Amino acid sequence: QLAESGGGLVQAGGSLRLSCVASGRTSSNYAMGWFRQAPGKEREFVAAINWSGEDTSYVDSVKGRFTISRDNARNAVYLQMNRLKPEDSAVYYCTAAPNIVTMGKYDYWGQGTQVTVSS
């Protein structure tokens, strides 16, 4: 199971830090990632990190503003979001996959956490 937290309402230019903790049958040998879904839009990839934390991937629209990290001892992955924009508003979901390339291809999601950025 995956449990996200840390969402909320923030003004444009502000910051939020999302957390996702994995419980149950977990393995640090999985890549972890974040997706988001805004109303009326499809779920889109945001960021991913491999099992060791040495390799990351971001969608172009968040590069330089968001940072993904993980703590395998806590079975947790984080998304630090800086310089937030109204278009970042969405429900953010955590997921896991065997590697970054297959991120999002498995039906394995948390319940999501709402991020709302006001202009």
JSON list of C-alpha atoms in Angstrom, two decimals:
[
{"chain": "A", "resi": 1, "resn": "GLN", "atom": "CA", "xyz": [0.00, 0.00, 0.00]},
{"chain": "A", "resi": 2, "resn": "LEU", "atom": "CA", "xyz": [1.06, 3.54, -0.74]},
{"chain": "A", "resi": 3, "resn": "ALA", "atom": "CA", "xyz": [0.00, 6.55, 1.35]},
{"chain": "A", "resi": 4, "resn": "GLU", "atom": "CA", "xyz": [0.60, 10.10, 0.17]},
{"chain": "A", "resi": 5, "resn": "SER", "atom": "CA", "xyz": [0.56, 13.20, 2.33]},
{"chain": "A", "resi": 6, "resn": "GLY", "atom": "CA", "xyz": [1.69, 16.80, 2.29]},
{"chain": "A", "resi": 7, "resn": "GLY", "atom": "CA", "xyz": [-0.70, 18.38, -0.17]},
{"chain": "A", "resi": 8, "resn": "GLY", "atom": "CA", "xyz": [-2.53, 21.61, 0.50]},
{"chain": "A", "resi": 9, "resn": "LEU", "atom": "CA", "xyz": [-3.32, 25.12, -0.65]},
{"chain": "A", "resi": 10, "resn": "VAL", "atom": "CA", "xyz": [-0.41, 27.42, -1.44]},
{"chain": "A", "resi": 11, "resn": "GLN", "atom": "CA", "xyz": [0.08, 30.68, -3.28]},
{"chain": "A", "resi": 12, "resn": "ALA", "atom": "CA", "xyz": [1.92, 30.80, -6.57]},
{"chain": "A", "resi": 13, "resn": "GLY", "atom": "CA", "xyz": [5.65, 30.88, -5.95]},
{"chain": "A", "resi": 14, "resn": "GLY", "atom": "CA", "xyz": [5.32, 28.88, -2.76]},
{"chain": "A", "resi": 15, "resn": "SER", "atom": "CA", "xyz": [6.55, 25.42, -1.87]},
{"chain": "A", "resi": 16, "resn": "LEU", "atom": "CA", "xyz": [5.17, 22.09, -0.73]},
{"chain": "A", "resi": 17, "resn": "ARG", "atom": "CA", "xyz": [6.78, 18.76, 0.12]},
{"chain": "A", "resi": 18, "resn": "LEU", "atom": "CA", "xyz": [4.85, 15.62, -0.66]},
{"chain": "A", "resi": 19, "resn": "SER", "atom": "CA", "xyz": [5.58, 12.33, 1.06]},
{"chain": "A", "resi": 20, "resn": "CYS", "atom": "CA", "xyz": [4.66, 8.77, 0.16]},
{"chain": "A", "resi": 21, "resn": "VAL", "atom": "CA", "xyz": [5.19, 5.85, 2.50]},
{"chain": "A", "resi": 22, "resn": "ALA", "atom": "CA", "xyz": [4.97, 2.26, 1.30]},
{"chain": "A", "resi": 23, "resn": "SER", "atom": "CA", "xyz": [3.68, -0.40, 3.66]},
{"chain": "A", "resi": 24, "resn": "GLY", "atom": "CA", "xyz": [2.98, -4.10, 3.46]},
{"chain": "A", "resi": 25, "resn": "ARG", "atom": "CA", "xyz": [5.10, -6.11, 1.05]},
{"chain": "A", "resi": 26, "resn": "THR", "atom": "CA", "xyz": [7.71, -3.55, 0.12]},
{"chain": "A", "resi": 27, "resn": "SER", "atom": "CA", "xyz": [11.11, -3.64, -1.42]},
{"chain": "A", "resi": 28, "resn": "SER", "atom": "CA", "xyz": [13.70, -0.95, -1.74]},
{"chain": "A", "resi": 29, "resn": "ASN", "atom": "CA", "xyz": [14.55, -2.45, -5.13]},
{"chain": "A", "resi": 30, "resn": "TYR", "atom": "CA", "xyz": [11.64, -0.68, -6.79]},
{"chain": "A", "resi": 31, "resn": "ALA", "atom": "CA", "xyz": [11.70, 2.62, -8.63]},
{"chain": "A", "resi": 32, "resn": "MET", "atom": "CA", "xyz": [9.22, 5.13, -7.21]},
{"chain": "A", "resi": 33, "resn": "GLY", "atom": "CA", "xyz": [7.42, 7.93, -8.92]},
{"chain": "A", "resi": 34, "resn": "TRP", "atom": "CA", "xyz": [4.86, 10.68, -8.84]},
{"chain": "A", "resi": 35, "resn": "PHE", "atom": "CA", "xyz": [2.02, 11.35, -11.24]},
{"chain": "A", "resi": 36, "resn": "ARG", "atom": "CA", "xyz": [-0.65, 14.04, -11.16]},
{"chain": "A", "resi": 37, "resn": "GLN", "atom": "CA", "xyz": [-4.15, 14.45, -12.50]},
{"chain": "A", "resi": 38, "resn": "ALA", "atom": "CA", "xyz": [-5.97, 17.75, -12.92]},
{"chain": "A", "resi": 39, "resn": "PRO", "atom": "CA", "xyz": [-9.76, 17.92, -13.41]},
{"chain": "A", "resi": 40, "resn": "GLY", "atom": "CA", "xyz": [-10.73, 16.91, -16.93]},
{"chain": "A", "resi": 41, "resn": "LYS", "atom": "CA", "xyz": [-7.20, 15.81, -17.81]},
{"chain": "A", "resi": 42, "resn": "GLU", "atom": "CA", "xyz": [-5.42, 12.50, -17.99]},
{"chain": "A", "resi": 43, "resn": "ARG", "atom": "CA", "xyz": [-3.00, 11.42, -15.32]},
{"chain": "A", "resi": 44, "resn": "GLU", "atom": "CA", "xyz": [0.49, 12.57, -16.26]},
{"chain": "A", "resi": 45, "resn": "PHE", "atom": "CA", "xyz": [4.00, 11.62, -15.21]},
{"chain": "A", "resi": 46, "resn": "VAL", "atom": "CA", "xyz": [5.78, 14.11, -12.96]},
{"chain": "A", "resi": 47, "resn": "ALA", "atom": "CA", "xyz": [8.95, 12.52, -11.61]},
{"chain": "A", "resi": 48, "resn": "ALA", "atom": "CA", "xyz": [10.60, 9.19, -10.88]},
{"chain": "A", "resi": 49, "resn": "ILE", "atom": "CA", "xyz": [13.61, 7.88, -9.01]},
{"chain": "A", "resi": 50, "resn": "ASN", "atom": "CA", "xyz": [15.35, 4.53, -9.28]},
{"chain": "A", "resi": 51, "resn": "TRP", "atom": "CA", "xyz": [15.86, 2.18, -6.35]},
{"chain": "A", "resi": 52, "resn": "SER", "atom": "CA", "xyz": [19.26, 3.55, -5.37]},
{"chain": "A", "resi": 53, "resn": "GLY", "atom": "CA", "xyz": [18.30, 7.19, -5.77]},
{"chain": "A", "resi": 54, "resn": "GLU", "atom": "CA", "xyz": [21.09, 7.77, -8.27]},
{"chain": "A", "resi": 55, "resn": "ASP", "atom": "CA", "xyz": [18.87, 8.15, -11.32]},
{"chain": "A", "resi": 56, "resn": "THR", "atom": "CA", "xyz": [15.91, 10.52, -11.63]},
{"chain": "A", "resi": 57, "resn": "SER", "atom": "CA", "xyz": [13.56, 11.65, -14.35]},
{"chain": "A", "resi": 58, "resn": "TYR", "atom": "CA", "xyz": [11.24, 14.66, -14.59]},
{"chain": "A", "resi": 59, "resn": "VAL", "atom": "CA", "xyz": [8.61, 15.98, -16.95]},
{"chain": "A", "resi": 60, "resn": "ASP", "atom": "CA", "xyz": [9.94, 19.11, -18.64]},
{"chain": "A", "resi": 61, "resn": "SER", "atom": "CA", "xyz": [7.40, 21.41, -17.01]},
{"chain": "A", "resi": 62, "resn": "VAL", "atom": "CA", "xyz": [8.78, 20.78, -13.50]},
{"chain": "A", "resi": 63, "resn": "LYS", "atom": "CA", "xyz": [12.51, 20.54, -14.19]},
{"chain": "A", "resi": 64, "resn": "GLY", "atom": "CA", "xyz": [14.43, 22.96, -12.01]},
{"chain": "A", "resi": 65, "resn": "ARG", "atom": "CA", "xyz": [11.46, 23.40, -9.66]},
{"chain": "A", "resi": 66, "resn": "PHE", "atom": "CA", "xyz": [10.68, 19.91, -8.32]},
{"chain": "A", "resi": 67, "resn": "THR", "atom": "CA", "xyz": [13.07, 17.44, -6.71]},
{"chain": "A", "resi": 68, "resn": "ILE", "atom": "CA", "xyz": [12.32, 13.78, -6.07]},
{"chain": "A", "resi": 69, "resn": "SER", "atom": "CA", "xyz": [14.17, 11.87, -3.36]},
{"chain": "A", "resi": 70, "resn": "ARG", "atom": "CA", "xyz": [13.77, 8.69, -1.36]},
{"chain": "A", "resi": 71, "resn": "ASP", "atom": "CA", "xyz": [14.64, 7.15, 1.99]},
{"chain": "A", "resi": 72, "resn": "ASN", "atom": "CA", "xyz": [14.75, 3.37, 1.64]},
{"chain": "A", "resi": 73, "resn": "ALA", "atom": "CA", "xyz": [15.10, 2.90, 5.39]},
{"chain": "A", "resi": 74, "resn": "ARG", "atom": "CA", "xyz": [11.65, 4.48, 5.76]},
{"chain": "A", "resi": 75, "resn": "ASN", "atom": "CA", "xyz": [10.19, 3.02, 2.56]},
{"chain": "A", "resi": 76, "resn": "ALA", "atom": "CA", "xyz": [9.43, 6.61, 1.60]},
{"chain": "A", "resi": 77, "resn": "VAL", "atom": "CA", "xyz": [9.67, 8.83, -1.44]},
{"chain": "A", "resi": 78, "resn": "TYR", "atom": "CA", "xyz": [9.37, 12.60, -1.41]},
{"chain": "A", "resi": 79, "resn": "LEU", "atom": "CA", "xyz": [8.60, 15.35, -3.90]},
{"chain": "A", "resi": 80, "resn": "GLN", "atom": "CA", "xyz": [9.89, 18.80, -3.03]},
{"chain": "A", "resi": 81, "resn": "MET", "atom": "CA", "xyz": [7.95, 21.32, -5.09]},
{"chain": "A", "resi": 82, "resn": "ASN", "atom": "CA", "xyz": [9.27, 24.87, -5.30]},
{"chain": "A", "resi": 83, "resn": "ARG", "atom": "CA", "xyz": [8.14, 27.93, -7.26]},
{"chain": "A", "resi": 84, "resn": "LEU", "atom": "CA", "xyz": [4.71, 26.41, -7.65]},
{"chain": "A", "resi": 85, "resn": "LYS", "atom": "CA", "xyz": [2.43, 27.60, -10.42]},
{"chain": "A", "resi": 86, "resn": "PRO", "atom": "CA", "xyz": [-1.36, 27.45, -10.73]},
{"chain": "A", "resi": 87, "resn": "GLU", "atom": "CA", "xyz": [-0.96, 24.86, -13.49]},
{"chain": "A", "resi": 88, "resn": "ASP", "atom": "CA", "xyz": [0.67, 22.53, -10.94]},
{"chain": "A", "resi": 89, "resn": "SER", "atom": "CA", "xyz": [-2.71, 22.18, -9.23]},
{"chain": "A", "resi": 90, "resn": "ALA", "atom": "CA", "xyz": [-3.80, 18.55, -9.32]},
{"chain": "A", "resi": 91, "resn": "VAL", "atom": "CA", "xyz": [-4.18, 15.40, -7.29]},
{"chain": "A", "resi": 92, "resn": "TYR", "atom": "CA", "xyz": [-0.72, 13.92, -6.91]},
{"chain": "A", "resi": 93, "resn": "TYR", "atom": "CA", "xyz": [-0.32, 10.15, -6.82]},
{"chain": "A", "resi": 94, "resn": "CYS", "atom": "CA", "xyz": [2.57, 7.96, -5.77]},
{"chain": "A", "resi": 95, "resn": "THR", "atom": "CA", "xyz": [3.40, 4.74, -7.56]},
{"chain": "A", "resi": 96, "resn": "ALA", "atom": "CA", "xyz": [6.11, 2.10, -7.85]},
{"chain": "A", "resi": 97, "resn": "ALA", "atom": "CA", "xyz": [7.53, 0.02, -10.67]},
{"chain": "A", "resi": 98, "resn": "PRO", "atom": "CA", "xyz": [10.49, -2.29, -11.33]},
{"chain": "A", "resi": 99, "resn": "ASN", "atom": "CA", "xyz": [12.32, 0.59, -13.05]},
{"chain": "A", "resi": 100, "resn": "ILE", "atom": "CA", "xyz": [11.85, 4.17, -14.24]},
{"chain": "A", "resi": 101, "resn": "VAL", "atom": "CA", "xyz": [11.02, 3.11, -17.80]},
{"chain": "A", "resi": 102, "resn": "THR", "atom": "CA", "xyz": [7.95, 1.14, -16.68]},
{"chain": "A", "resi": 103, "resn": "MET", "atom": "CA", "xyz": [6.73, 3.79, -14.25]},
{"chain": "A", "resi": 104, "resn": "GLY", "atom": "CA", "xyz": [2.96, 4.18, -14.39]},
{"chain": "A", "resi": 105, "resn": "LYS", "atom": "CA", "xyz": [2.33, 0.96, -16.32]},
{"chain": "A", "resi": 106, "resn": "TYR", "atom": "CA", "xyz": [1.18, -0.94, -13.24]},
{"chain": "A", "resi": 107, "resn": "ASP", "atom": "CA", "xyz": [-2.14, -0.40, -11.46]},
{"chain": "A", "resi": 108, "resn": "TYR", "atom": "CA", "xyz": [-0.47, 0.40, -8.16]},
{"chain": "A", "resi": 109, "resn": "TRP", "atom": "CA", "xyz": [-1.39, 3.80, -6.75]},
{"chain": "A", "resi": 110, "resn": "GLY", "atom": "CA", "xyz": [-1.91, 5.59, -3.49]},
{"chain": "A", "resi": 111, "resn": "GLN", "atom": "CA", "xyz": [-5.11, 7.48, -2.69]},
{"chain": "A", "resi": 112, "resn": "GLY", "atom": "CA", "xyz": [-3.61, 10.77, -3.84]},
{"chain": "A", "resi": 113, "resn": "THR", "atom": "CA", "xyz": [-3.07, 14.13, -2.19]},
{"chain": "A", "resi": 114, "resn": "GLN", "atom": "CA", "xyz": [-4.57, 17.39, -3.46]},
{"chain": "A", "resi": 115, "resn": "VAL", "atom": "CA", "xyz": [-2.29, 20.28, -4.38]},
{"chain": "A", "resi": 116, "resn": "THR", "atom": "CA", "xyz": [-3.93, 23.61, -5.11]},
{"chain": "A", "resi": 117, "resn": "VAL", "atom": "CA", "xyz": [-1.90, 26.63, -6.18]},
{"chain": "A", "resi": 118, "resn": "SER", "atom": "CA", "xyz": [-3.68, 29.97, -6.13]},
{"chain": "A", "resi": 119, "resn": "SER", "atom": "CA", "xyz": [-2.68, 32.80, -8.43]}
]
